[in-house]
Amino acid sequence: MTLRPARLRVSDQLRLGGVGLRARPLRAFLSALGIAIGIAAMTAVVGISSSSRAELDRALDALGTNMLTVAPGDTMFGGDATLPDEALTMIERIGPVTSATATGSVGTRVYRNDRIPEGETGGLALLAARLDLLETVGAGLAHGSWLNAATDDYPVVVLGATAAQRLGDVPTIWIDGRAYTVAGVLEKVPLAPELNSAVLVGWPAAESYLDFDGHPTTVYTRAVPAKVEAVRAVLAATANPESPDEVQVSRPSDALAAQRATDRAFTALLLGLGAVALLVGGIGVANTMVISVLERRAEIGLRRSLGATRGQIRTQFVTESLLLSLLGGLSGVLGGAAVTAVHAGTQGWPAVVPLWALAGGPAATLVIGAAAGLYPAVRAARSAPTEALSAA
């Protein structure tokens, strides 16, 4: 009668693999700690670099890397062109466009009060503005409040920073024979300097009180950074399909090219550092498993004498290696993420740990652990029972 070795279930293999770790807890802890330090170093380096890149991207976005402006140009006869009333709505329908807003030139003079001579306007422009203007151009308020749904229809204005300096600290200003309440003052707007010397009134109020024709004169557009060039290529035809040649579109910021070059450099750096950390972790696993085989030759011989097959011995040591790698990998990822969060918090950066680093750390350690534990497992399986028992 031929005896056949029993097959080990997955649960049995996991339990058997865990025996070696539990039997030598200090060595298992130190080995897992070595792997965890390597993975934590990789995760922390990737996380801190990604957080730094996120902060750099945020700073570059403040420079308008993804903002384009659309304005009317000249007609074929040399006159001033106009944008259609639907230009803003059409631009908002472009897929990669994340936000768009507009201002329109009202063409009415602004005075500090009704006693100022007609010619002394201070060179201020009166613009009709949409409610979402501040978010799109990245503007902030120095004091007061921005236009809202309640004040958009009434004689209320917001002053640009330069306009406020020229007009002084006044509660009202005079426009077309009517007093307008000053609701707030903007900070300097680096992305749209024309707003600094402007007086901004709500779009409906401009149409009701100032005979504004509703044509936008400047459309501010934000697009997905990777699609800025593609958006720019269709903006003119989208804003004015009948006469795209009569539309002026700004070119992308030079900072966009610098941002993309920085992203490529960071990506190469992260991949290189991650590969080095994983290699160090793999060497640690291989070293641990080789020593484990040498120390446990008696155990291997006894199991072989009791009927364990070479395949079961190989499975045991590969499972041990995988468990050890997984324990170290998970601990390392958590430790690296914690280090990233602490460092980013002290620097005032957004804490960013890429998903591929969080998932890839344990996954990579499993792959490396399996490869690193394969040679010791094969060596253990090849040990003859009598030779292993006699050596013990």
mmCIF file of C-alpha atoms in Angstrom, residues 8-367:
data_model
loop_
_atom_site.group_PDB
_atom_site.id
_atom_site.type_symbol
_atom_site.label_atom_id
_atom_site.label_comp_id
_atom_site.label_asym_id
_atom_site.label_seq_id
_atom_site.Cartn_x
_atom_site.Cartn_y
_atom_site.Cartn_z
ATOM 1 C CA LEU A 8 -1.779 21.234 3.534
ATOM 2 C CA ARG A 9 -4.596 23.722 3.311
ATOM 3 C CA VAL A 10 -3.873 27.439 3.047
ATOM 4 C CA SER A 11 -4.843 27.937 6.687
ATOM 5 C CA ASP A 12 -2.455 25.135 7.690
ATOM 6 C CA GLN A 13 0.350 26.707 5.658
ATOM 7 C CA LEU A 14 -0.212 30.077 7.310
ATOM 8 C CA ARG A 15 -0.306 28.518 10.761
ATOM 9 C CA LEU A 16 2.839 26.500 10.023
ATOM 10 C CA GLY A 17 4.621 29.569 8.675
ATOM 11 C CA GLY A 18 3.709 31.501 11.792
ATOM 12 C CA VAL A 19 5.194 28.854 14.068
ATOM 13 C CA GLY A 20 8.732 29.825 13.072
ATOM 14 C CA LEU A 21 8.020 33.468 13.836
ATOM 15 C CA ARG A 22 6.411 32.750 17.189
ATOM 16 C CA ALA A 23 9.166 30.318 18.202
ATOM 17 C CA ARG A 24 11.816 33.036 17.789
ATOM 18 C CA PRO A 25 9.943 36.270 18.539
ATOM 19 C CA LEU A 26 13.007 38.442 19.145
ATOM 20 C CA ARG A 27 14.644 37.496 15.859
ATOM 21 C CA ALA A 28 11.329 37.866 14.029
ATOM 22 C CA PHE A 29 10.795 41.280 15.621
ATOM 23 C CA LEU A 30 14.275 42.518 14.707
ATOM 24 C CA SER A 31 13.949 41.181 11.167
ATOM 25 C CA ALA A 32 10.530 42.775 10.711
ATOM 26 C CA LEU A 33 11.912 45.974 12.206
ATOM 27 C CA GLY A 34 14.695 46.044 9.628
ATOM 28 C CA ILE A 35 12.161 45.617 6.833
ATOM 29 C CA ALA A 36 9.849 48.197 8.410
ATOM 30 C CA ILE A 37 12.649 50.749 8.636
ATOM 31 C CA GLY A 38 13.451 50.277 4.966
ATOM 32 C CA ILE A 39 9.804 50.584 3.895
ATOM 33 C CA ALA A 40 9.215 53.465 6.308
ATOM 34 C CA ALA A 41 12.203 55.257 4.824
ATOM 35 C CA MET A 42 10.833 54.700 1.326
ATOM 36 C CA THR A 43 7.320 55.828 2.309
ATOM 37 C CA ALA A 44 8.584 58.847 4.220
ATOM 38 C CA VAL A 45 10.887 59.951 1.415
ATOM 39 C CA VAL A 46 8.116 59.508 -1.139
ATOM 40 C CA GLY A 47 5.564 61.193 1.129
ATOM 41 C CA ILE A 48 7.750 64.144 2.073
ATOM 42 C CA SER A 49 8.787 64.630 -1.551
ATOM 43 C CA SER A 50 5.159 64.409 -2.685
ATOM 44 C CA SER A 51 4.103 66.872 0.018
ATOM 45 C CA SER A 52 6.852 69.235 -1.061
ATOM 46 C CA ARG A 53 5.740 68.873 -4.662
ATOM 47 C CA ALA A 54 2.115 69.561 -3.662
ATOM 48 C CA GLU A 55 3.231 72.739 -1.919
ATOM 49 C CA LEU A 56 5.266 73.744 -4.988
ATOM 50 C CA ASP A 57 2.297 73.034 -7.257
ATOM 51 C CA ARG A 58 0.102 75.150 -5.001
ATOM 52 C CA ALA A 59 2.590 78.006 -5.185
ATOM 53 C CA LEU A 60 2.853 77.682 -8.974
ATOM 54 C CA ASP A 61 -0.928 77.549 -9.315
ATOM 55 C CA ALA A 62 -1.020 80.886 -7.497
ATOM 56 C CA LEU A 63 1.113 82.217 -10.350
ATOM 57 C CA GLY A 64 -1.631 81.325 -12.814
ATOM 58 C CA THR A 65 -0.032 78.371 -14.567
ATOM 59 C CA ASN A 66 -3.446 77.091 -15.640
ATOM 60 C CA MET A 67 -5.224 80.389 -16.254
ATOM 61 C CA LEU A 68 -6.004 81.766 -19.712
ATOM 62 C CA THR A 69 -7.760 84.992 -20.614
ATOM 63 C CA VAL A 70 -10.018 85.640 -23.584
ATOM 64 C CA ALA A 71 -10.624 89.157 -24.884
ATOM 65 C CA PRO A 72 -12.016 90.719 -28.059
ATOM 66 C CA GLY A 73 -9.470 91.700 -30.675
ATOM 67 C CA ASP A 74 -9.858 93.791 -33.825
ATOM 68 C CA THR A 75 -12.248 93.272 -36.707
ATOM 69 C CA MET A 76 -10.967 92.742 -40.233
ATOM 70 C CA PHE A 77 -11.552 96.449 -40.860
ATOM 71 C CA GLY A 78 -9.496 97.544 -37.859
ATOM 72 C CA GLY A 79 -12.400 98.298 -35.536
ATOM 73 C CA ASP A 80 -12.955 96.984 -32.026
ATOM 74 C CA ALA A 81 -14.525 93.538 -31.935
ATOM 75 C CA THR A 82 -16.884 92.279 -29.239
ATOM 76 C CA LEU A 83 -17.418 88.897 -27.641
ATOM 77 C CA PRO A 84 -20.892 87.358 -27.947
ATOM 78 C CA ASP A 85 -23.108 87.360 -24.870
ATOM 79 C CA GLU A 86 -22.925 83.545 -24.849
ATOM 80 C CA ALA A 87 -19.103 83.433 -24.875
ATOM 81 C CA LEU A 88 -18.794 82.635 -21.178
ATOM 82 C CA THR A 89 -21.461 79.925 -21.280
ATOM 83 C CA MET A 90 -19.832 78.278 -24.286
ATOM 84 C CA ILE A 91 -16.375 78.337 -22.703
ATOM 85 C CA GLU A 92 -17.700 76.728 -19.528
ATOM 86 C CA ARG A 93 -18.791 73.731 -21.622
ATOM 87 C CA ILE A 94 -15.210 72.861 -22.612
ATOM 88 C CA GLY A 95 -14.392 69.610 -20.820
ATOM 89 C CA PRO A 96 -11.006 70.424 -19.223
ATOM 90 C CA VAL A 97 -12.175 73.895 -18.105
ATOM 91 C CA THR A 98 -12.561 73.822 -14.320
ATOM 92 C CA SER A 99 -13.892 77.362 -13.874
ATOM 93 C CA ALA A 100 -14.605 80.461 -15.945
ATOM 94 C CA THR A 101 -15.841 83.935 -15.174
ATOM 95 C CA ALA A 102 -16.008 87.299 -16.882
ATOM 96 C CA THR A 103 -15.873 91.050 -16.498
ATOM 97 C CA GLY A 104 -17.406 93.607 -18.816
ATOM 98 C CA SER A 105 -16.380 97.193 -19.410
ATOM 99 C CA VAL A 106 -19.236 99.547 -18.528
ATOM 100 C CA GLY A 107 -17.547 102.691 -19.840
ATOM 101 C CA THR A 108 -19.038 105.038 -17.247
ATOM 102 C CA ARG A 109 -16.863 107.379 -15.205
ATOM 103 C CA VAL A 110 -16.347 106.981 -11.469
ATOM 104 C CA TYR A 111 -16.043 109.873 -9.004
ATOM 105 C CA ARG A 112 -15.382 110.103 -5.291
ATOM 106 C CA ASN A 113 -18.454 112.306 -4.788
ATOM 107 C CA ASP A 114 -20.825 114.487 -6.783
ATOM 108 C CA ARG A 115 -18.626 117.571 -6.377
ATOM 109 C CA ILE A 116 -15.601 116.257 -8.298
ATOM 110 C CA PRO A 117 -15.025 117.995 -11.664
ATOM 111 C CA GLU A 118 -16.079 115.861 -14.636
ATOM 112 C CA GLY A 119 -12.562 115.445 -16.033
ATOM 113 C CA GLU A 120 -10.961 114.197 -12.803
ATOM 114 C CA THR A 121 -11.804 110.497 -12.962
ATOM 115 C CA GLY A 122 -8.495 109.224 -11.606
ATOM 116 C CA GLY A 123 -8.134 106.794 -14.508
ATOM 117 C CA LEU A 124 -10.399 104.207 -12.889
ATOM 118 C CA ALA A 125 -12.288 101.605 -14.919
ATOM 119 C CA LEU A 126 -15.818 100.518 -14.088
ATOM 120 C CA LEU A 127 -16.341 96.795 -14.699
ATOM 121 C CA ALA A 128 -19.355 94.562 -14.386
ATOM 122 C CA ALA A 129 -18.305 91.406 -12.553
ATOM 123 C CA ARG A 130 -19.623 87.895 -12.021
ATOM 124 C CA LEU A 131 -19.982 86.581 -8.478
ATOM 125 C CA ASP A 132 -17.342 83.862 -8.975
ATOM 126 C CA LEU A 133 -14.635 86.292 -10.100
ATOM 127 C CA LEU A 134 -12.523 86.081 -6.923
ATOM 128 C CA GLU A 135 -12.282 82.285 -6.916
ATOM 129 C CA THR A 136 -11.238 82.088 -10.559
ATOM 130 C CA VAL A 137 -8.562 84.785 -10.512
ATOM 131 C CA GLY A 138 -7.314 83.945 -7.021
ATOM 132 C CA ALA A 139 -8.156 87.322 -5.504
ATOM 133 C CA GLY A 140 -8.696 88.107 -1.833
ATOM 134 C CA LEU A 141 -10.394 90.824 0.167
ATOM 135 C CA ALA A 142 -8.377 93.383 2.117
ATOM 136 C CA HIS A 143 -11.491 94.257 4.102
ATOM 137 C CA GLY A 144 -15.237 94.341 3.697
ATOM 138 C CA SER A 145 -17.172 91.797 1.642
ATOM 139 C CA TRP A 146 -17.521 90.702 -1.953
ATOM 140 C CA LEU A 147 -20.673 90.975 -4.029
ATOM 141 C CA ASN A 148 -23.313 88.358 -3.284
ATOM 142 C CA ALA A 149 -26.781 87.345 -4.388
ATOM 143 C CA ALA A 150 -28.296 90.104 -2.237
ATOM 144 C CA THR A 151 -26.083 92.990 -3.458
ATOM 145 C CA ASP A 152 -25.564 91.858 -7.055
ATOM 146 C CA ASP A 153 -28.726 93.638 -8.245
ATOM 147 C CA TYR A 154 -28.226 96.889 -6.345
ATOM 148 C CA PRO A 155 -25.894 99.939 -6.516
ATOM 149 C CA VAL A 156 -23.073 98.332 -4.580
ATOM 150 C CA VAL A 157 -19.407 98.214 -5.629
ATOM 151 C CA VAL A 158 -16.119 96.649 -4.601
ATOM 152 C CA LEU A 159 -12.900 98.591 -5.172
ATOM 153 C CA GLY A 160 -9.608 97.281 -6.477
ATOM 154 C CA ALA A 161 -6.534 97.950 -4.339
ATOM 155 C CA THR A 162 -5.256 100.848 -6.470
ATOM 156 C CA ALA A 163 -8.747 102.266 -6.929
ATOM 157 C CA ALA A 164 -9.229 102.316 -3.160
ATOM 158 C CA GLN A 165 -5.979 104.260 -2.703
ATOM 159 C CA ARG A 166 -7.043 106.864 -5.252
ATOM 160 C CA LEU A 167 -10.580 107.282 -3.979
ATOM 161 C CA GLY A 168 -9.665 107.163 -0.296
ATOM 162 C CA ASP A 169 -11.614 105.665 2.573
ATOM 163 C CA VAL A 170 -15.132 106.583 1.499
ATOM 164 C CA PRO A 171 -18.406 104.779 2.257
ATOM 165 C CA THR A 172 -19.910 105.675 -1.116
ATOM 166 C CA ILE A 173 -18.768 106.736 -4.581
ATOM 167 C CA TRP A 174 -20.579 108.539 -7.377
ATOM 168 C CA ILE A 175 -21.392 106.845 -10.697
ATOM 169 C CA ASP A 176 -23.643 108.312 -13.382
ATOM 170 C CA GLY A 177 -25.436 110.640 -10.967
ATOM 171 C CA ARG A 178 -26.085 107.946 -8.354
ATOM 172 C CA ALA A 179 -24.383 107.069 -5.072
ATOM 173 C CA TYR A 180 -23.017 103.502 -4.873
ATOM 174 C CA THR A 181 -22.197 101.857 -1.549
ATOM 175 C CA VAL A 182 -18.640 100.548 -1.174
ATOM 176 C CA ALA A 183 -18.955 96.992 0.166
ATOM 177 C CA GLY A 184 -15.273 96.021 0.232
ATOM 178 C CA VAL A 185 -11.740 96.475 -1.064
ATOM 179 C CA LEU A 186 -9.674 93.837 -2.853
ATOM 180 C CA GLU A 187 -6.076 92.958 -2.179
ATOM 181 C CA LYS A 188 -3.591 93.233 -5.021
ATOM 182 C CA VAL A 189 -4.444 90.700 -7.753
ATOM 183 C CA PRO A 190 -1.187 89.531 -9.364
ATOM 184 C CA LEU A 191 -2.918 87.308 -11.928
ATOM 185 C CA ALA A 192 -5.260 90.052 -13.130
ATOM 186 C CA PRO A 193 -3.549 93.414 -12.495
ATOM 187 C CA GLU A 194 -6.243 95.241 -14.473
ATOM 188 C CA LEU A 195 -8.586 94.638 -11.545
ATOM 189 C CA ASN A 196 -6.395 96.675 -9.190
ATOM 190 C CA SER A 197 -7.468 99.983 -10.730
ATOM 191 C CA ALA A 198 -11.067 98.923 -11.322
ATOM 192 C CA VAL A 199 -14.366 99.530 -9.604
ATOM 193 C CA LEU A 200 -16.465 96.353 -9.726
ATOM 194 C CA VAL A 201 -20.244 96.331 -9.812
ATOM 195 C CA GLY A 202 -22.643 93.403 -10.086
ATOM 196 C CA TRP A 203 -23.539 92.243 -13.599
ATOM 197 C CA PRO A 204 -27.324 92.655 -13.173
ATOM 198 C CA ALA A 205 -26.854 96.037 -11.476
ATOM 199 C CA ALA A 206 -24.715 97.265 -14.378
ATOM 200 C CA GLU A 207 -27.442 96.254 -16.820
ATOM 201 C CA SER A 208 -30.194 97.856 -14.727
ATOM 202 C CA TYR A 209 -28.595 101.156 -13.705
ATOM 203 C CA LEU A 210 -25.753 101.792 -16.166
ATOM 204 C CA ASP A 211 -27.070 100.603 -19.546
ATOM 205 C CA PHE A 212 -24.441 97.856 -19.742
ATOM 206 C CA ASP A 213 -24.823 95.932 -23.007
ATOM 207 C CA GLY A 214 -23.954 92.542 -21.425
ATOM 208 C CA HIS A 215 -20.943 91.803 -23.656
ATOM 209 C CA PRO A 216 -17.988 90.360 -21.692
ATOM 210 C CA THR A 217 -14.687 92.105 -22.377
ATOM 211 C CA THR A 218 -12.446 89.674 -20.500
ATOM 212 C CA VAL A 219 -13.127 86.001 -19.773
ATOM 213 C CA TYR A 220 -10.883 84.369 -17.169
ATOM 214 C CA THR A 221 -10.542 80.620 -17.594
ATOM 215 C CA ARG A 222 -8.980 77.940 -15.411
ATOM 216 C CA ALA A 223 -8.208 74.564 -17.005
ATOM 217 C CA VAL A 224 -6.739 71.227 -16.004
ATOM 218 C CA PRO A 225 -2.951 71.896 -16.063
ATOM 219 C CA ALA A 226 -2.228 68.985 -18.397
ATOM 220 C CA LYS A 227 -4.822 70.283 -20.896
ATOM 221 C CA VAL A 228 -3.999 73.997 -20.931
ATOM 222 C CA GLU A 229 -2.553 73.963 -24.457
ATOM 223 C CA ALA A 230 -5.493 71.951 -25.776
ATOM 224 C CA VAL A 231 -7.968 74.353 -24.181
ATOM 225 C CA ARG A 232 -6.124 77.359 -25.579
ATOM 226 C CA ALA A 233 -6.352 75.882 -29.077
ATOM 227 C CA VAL A 234 -10.180 75.852 -29.000
ATOM 228 C CA LEU A 235 -10.926 78.946 -26.904
ATOM 229 C CA ALA A 236 -11.140 81.417 -29.778
ATOM 230 C CA ALA A 237 -13.472 79.260 -31.864
ATOM 231 C CA THR A 238 -15.583 78.468 -28.800
ATOM 232 C CA ALA A 239 -15.912 82.067 -27.621
ATOM 233 C CA ASN A 240 -16.815 83.419 -31.059
ATOM 234 C CA PRO A 241 -17.561 80.635 -33.572
ATOM 235 C CA GLU A 242 -18.456 83.086 -36.348
ATOM 236 C CA SER A 243 -15.251 85.142 -36.096
ATOM 237 C CA PRO A 244 -12.543 83.296 -34.149
ATOM 238 C CA ASP A 245 -9.894 85.575 -35.692
ATOM 239 C CA GLU A 246 -11.399 88.480 -33.757
ATOM 240 C CA VAL A 247 -10.598 86.856 -30.386
ATOM 241 C CA GLN A 248 -7.367 87.283 -28.419
ATOM 242 C CA VAL A 249 -6.291 84.386 -26.180
ATOM 243 C CA SER A 250 -3.371 84.679 -23.770
ATOM 244 C CA ARG A 251 -0.579 82.114 -23.914
ATOM 245 C CA PRO A 252 0.087 79.697 -21.020
ATOM 246 C CA SER A 253 2.354 80.860 -18.242
ATOM 247 C CA ASP A 254 6.059 79.994 -18.454
ATOM 248 C CA ALA A 255 5.685 78.600 -14.943
ATOM 249 C CA LEU A 256 3.633 75.743 -16.401
ATOM 250 C CA ALA A 257 6.676 74.381 -18.241
ATOM 251 C CA ALA A 258 8.732 74.697 -15.067
ATOM 252 C CA GLN A 259 6.038 72.858 -13.116
ATOM 253 C CA ARG A 260 6.034 69.948 -15.552
ATOM 254 C CA ALA A 261 9.827 69.711 -15.545
ATOM 255 C CA THR A 262 9.753 69.646 -11.752
ATOM 256 C CA ASP A 263 7.134 66.881 -11.767
ATOM 257 C CA ARG A 264 9.287 64.740 -14.067
ATOM 258 C CA ALA A 265 12.354 65.247 -11.869
ATOM 259 C CA PHE A 266 10.404 64.409 -8.710
ATOM 260 C CA THR A 267 8.963 61.268 -10.298
ATOM 261 C CA ALA A 268 12.393 59.966 -11.281
ATOM 262 C CA LEU A 269 13.720 60.754 -7.799
ATOM 263 C CA LEU A 270 10.858 58.957 -6.066
ATOM 264 C CA LEU A 271 11.206 55.843 -8.201
ATOM 265 C CA GLY A 272 14.956 55.674 -7.575
ATOM 266 C CA LEU A 273 14.664 56.098 -3.821
ATOM 267 C CA GLY A 274 11.836 53.589 -3.626
ATOM 268 C CA ALA A 275 13.809 50.976 -5.554
ATOM 269 C CA VAL A 276 16.820 51.374 -3.252
ATOM 270 C CA ALA A 277 14.662 51.030 -0.130
ATOM 271 C CA LEU A 278 12.963 47.908 -1.464
ATOM 272 C CA LEU A 279 16.304 46.373 -2.397
ATOM 273 C CA VAL A 280 17.581 46.929 1.146
ATOM 274 C CA GLY A 281 14.433 45.347 2.556
ATOM 275 C CA GLY A 282 14.765 42.357 0.233
ATOM 276 C CA ILE A 283 18.356 41.747 1.299
ATOM 277 C CA GLY A 284 17.242 41.835 4.934
ATOM 278 C CA VAL A 285 14.551 39.222 4.305
ATOM 279 C CA ALA A 286 16.947 36.958 2.398
ATOM 280 C CA ASN A 287 19.560 37.203 5.137
ATOM 281 C CA THR A 288 17.012 36.388 7.840
ATOM 282 C CA MET A 289 15.662 33.368 6.007
ATOM 283 C CA VAL A 290 19.109 31.934 5.206
ATOM 284 C CA ILE A 291 20.083 32.147 8.887
ATOM 285 C CA SER A 292 16.745 30.584 9.811
ATOM 286 C CA VAL A 293 17.466 27.569 7.592
ATOM 287 C CA LEU A 294 20.926 27.073 9.103
ATOM 288 C CA GLU A 295 19.582 27.280 12.655
ATOM 289 C CA ARG A 296 16.659 24.952 12.053
ATOM 290 C CA ARG A 297 18.301 22.056 10.282
ATOM 291 C CA ALA A 298 17.253 19.670 13.073
ATOM 292 C CA GLU A 299 13.643 20.773 12.771
ATOM 293 C CA ILE A 300 13.785 20.335 9.019
ATOM 294 C CA GLY A 301 15.272 16.849 9.349
ATOM 295 C CA LEU A 302 12.667 15.826 11.906
ATOM 296 C CA ARG A 303 9.788 17.003 9.746
ATOM 297 C CA ARG A 304 11.244 15.221 6.724
ATOM 298 C CA SER A 305 11.583 12.027 8.790
ATOM 299 C CA LEU A 306 7.935 12.315 9.830
ATOM 300 C CA GLY A 307 6.807 12.458 6.205
ATOM 301 C CA ALA A 308 6.879 16.132 5.228
ATOM 302 C CA THR A 309 7.574 16.487 1.525
ATOM 303 C CA ARG A 310 10.096 18.817 -0.017
ATOM 304 C CA GLY A 311 7.235 20.905 -1.365
ATOM 305 C CA GLN A 312 5.794 21.319 2.121
ATOM 306 C CA ILE A 313 9.181 22.373 3.478
ATOM 307 C CA ARG A 314 9.549 24.912 0.674
ATOM 308 C CA THR A 315 6.031 26.201 1.324
ATOM 309 C CA GLN A 316 6.750 26.554 5.037
ATOM 310 C CA PHE A 317 9.800 28.755 4.575
ATOM 311 C CA VAL A 318 8.295 30.809 1.743
ATOM 312 C CA THR A 319 5.209 31.410 3.920
ATOM 313 C CA GLU A 320 7.437 32.496 6.810
ATOM 314 C CA SER A 321 9.217 34.881 4.495
ATOM 315 C CA LEU A 322 5.933 36.313 3.223
ATOM 316 C CA LEU A 323 4.523 36.787 6.717
ATOM 317 C CA LEU A 324 7.716 38.438 7.886
ATOM 318 C CA SER A 325 7.733 40.744 4.849
ATOM 319 C CA LEU A 326 4.056 41.618 5.225
ATOM 320 C CA LEU A 327 4.480 42.422 8.916
ATOM 321 C CA GLY A 328 7.451 44.661 8.194
ATOM 322 C CA GLY A 329 5.831 46.217 5.112
ATOM 323 C CA LEU A 330 2.595 47.220 6.851
ATOM 324 C CA SER A 331 4.458 48.596 9.862
ATOM 325 C CA GLY A 332 6.818 50.500 7.601
ATOM 326 C CA VAL A 333 4.017 52.077 5.566
ATOM 327 C CA LEU A 334 2.210 53.227 8.705
ATOM 328 C CA GLY A 335 5.429 54.584 10.188
ATOM 329 C CA GLY A 336 6.390 56.360 6.985
ATOM 330 C CA ALA A 337 2.938 57.932 6.659
ATOM 331 C CA ALA A 338 3.148 59.157 10.257
ATOM 332 C CA VAL A 339 6.581 60.700 9.665
ATOM 333 C CA THR A 340 5.266 62.394 6.522
ATOM 334 C CA ALA A 341 2.263 63.835 8.362
ATOM 335 C CA VAL A 342 4.406 65.197 11.194
ATOM 336 C CA HIS A 343 7.020 66.750 8.888
ATOM 337 C CA ALA A 344 4.436 68.238 6.524
ATOM 338 C CA GLY A 345 2.553 69.679 9.489
ATOM 339 C CA THR A 346 5.643 71.398 10.867
ATOM 340 C CA GLN A 347 6.386 72.902 7.443
ATOM 341 C CA GLY A 348 2.832 73.989 6.752
ATOM 342 C CA TRP A 349 2.603 71.713 3.697
ATOM 343 C CA PRO A 350 -0.343 69.546 2.666
ATOM 344 C CA ALA A 351 0.400 65.976 3.811
ATOM 345 C CA VAL A 352 0.433 63.801 0.693
ATOM 346 C CA VAL A 353 1.364 60.125 0.528
ATOM 347 C CA PRO A 354 0.662 58.690 -2.943
ATOM 348 C CA LEU A 355 -1.698 55.740 -3.059
ATOM 349 C CA TRP A 356 0.871 53.739 -5.032
ATOM 350 C CA ALA A 357 3.306 54.117 -2.132
ATOM 351 C CA LEU A 358 0.742 53.029 0.475
ATOM 352 C CA ALA A 359 -0.346 49.994 -1.535
ATOM 353 C CA GLY A 360 2.949 49.352 -3.277
ATOM 354 C CA GLY A 361 5.036 49.139 -0.107
ATOM 355 C CA PRO A 362 3.396 45.984 1.311
ATOM 356 C CA ALA A 363 2.868 44.536 -2.175
ATOM 357 C CA ALA A 364 6.521 45.026 -3.095
ATOM 358 C CA THR A 365 7.711 43.531 0.176
ATOM 359 C CA LEU A 366 5.582 40.440 -0.508
ATOM 360 C CA VAL A 367 7.137 40.021 -3.941
#
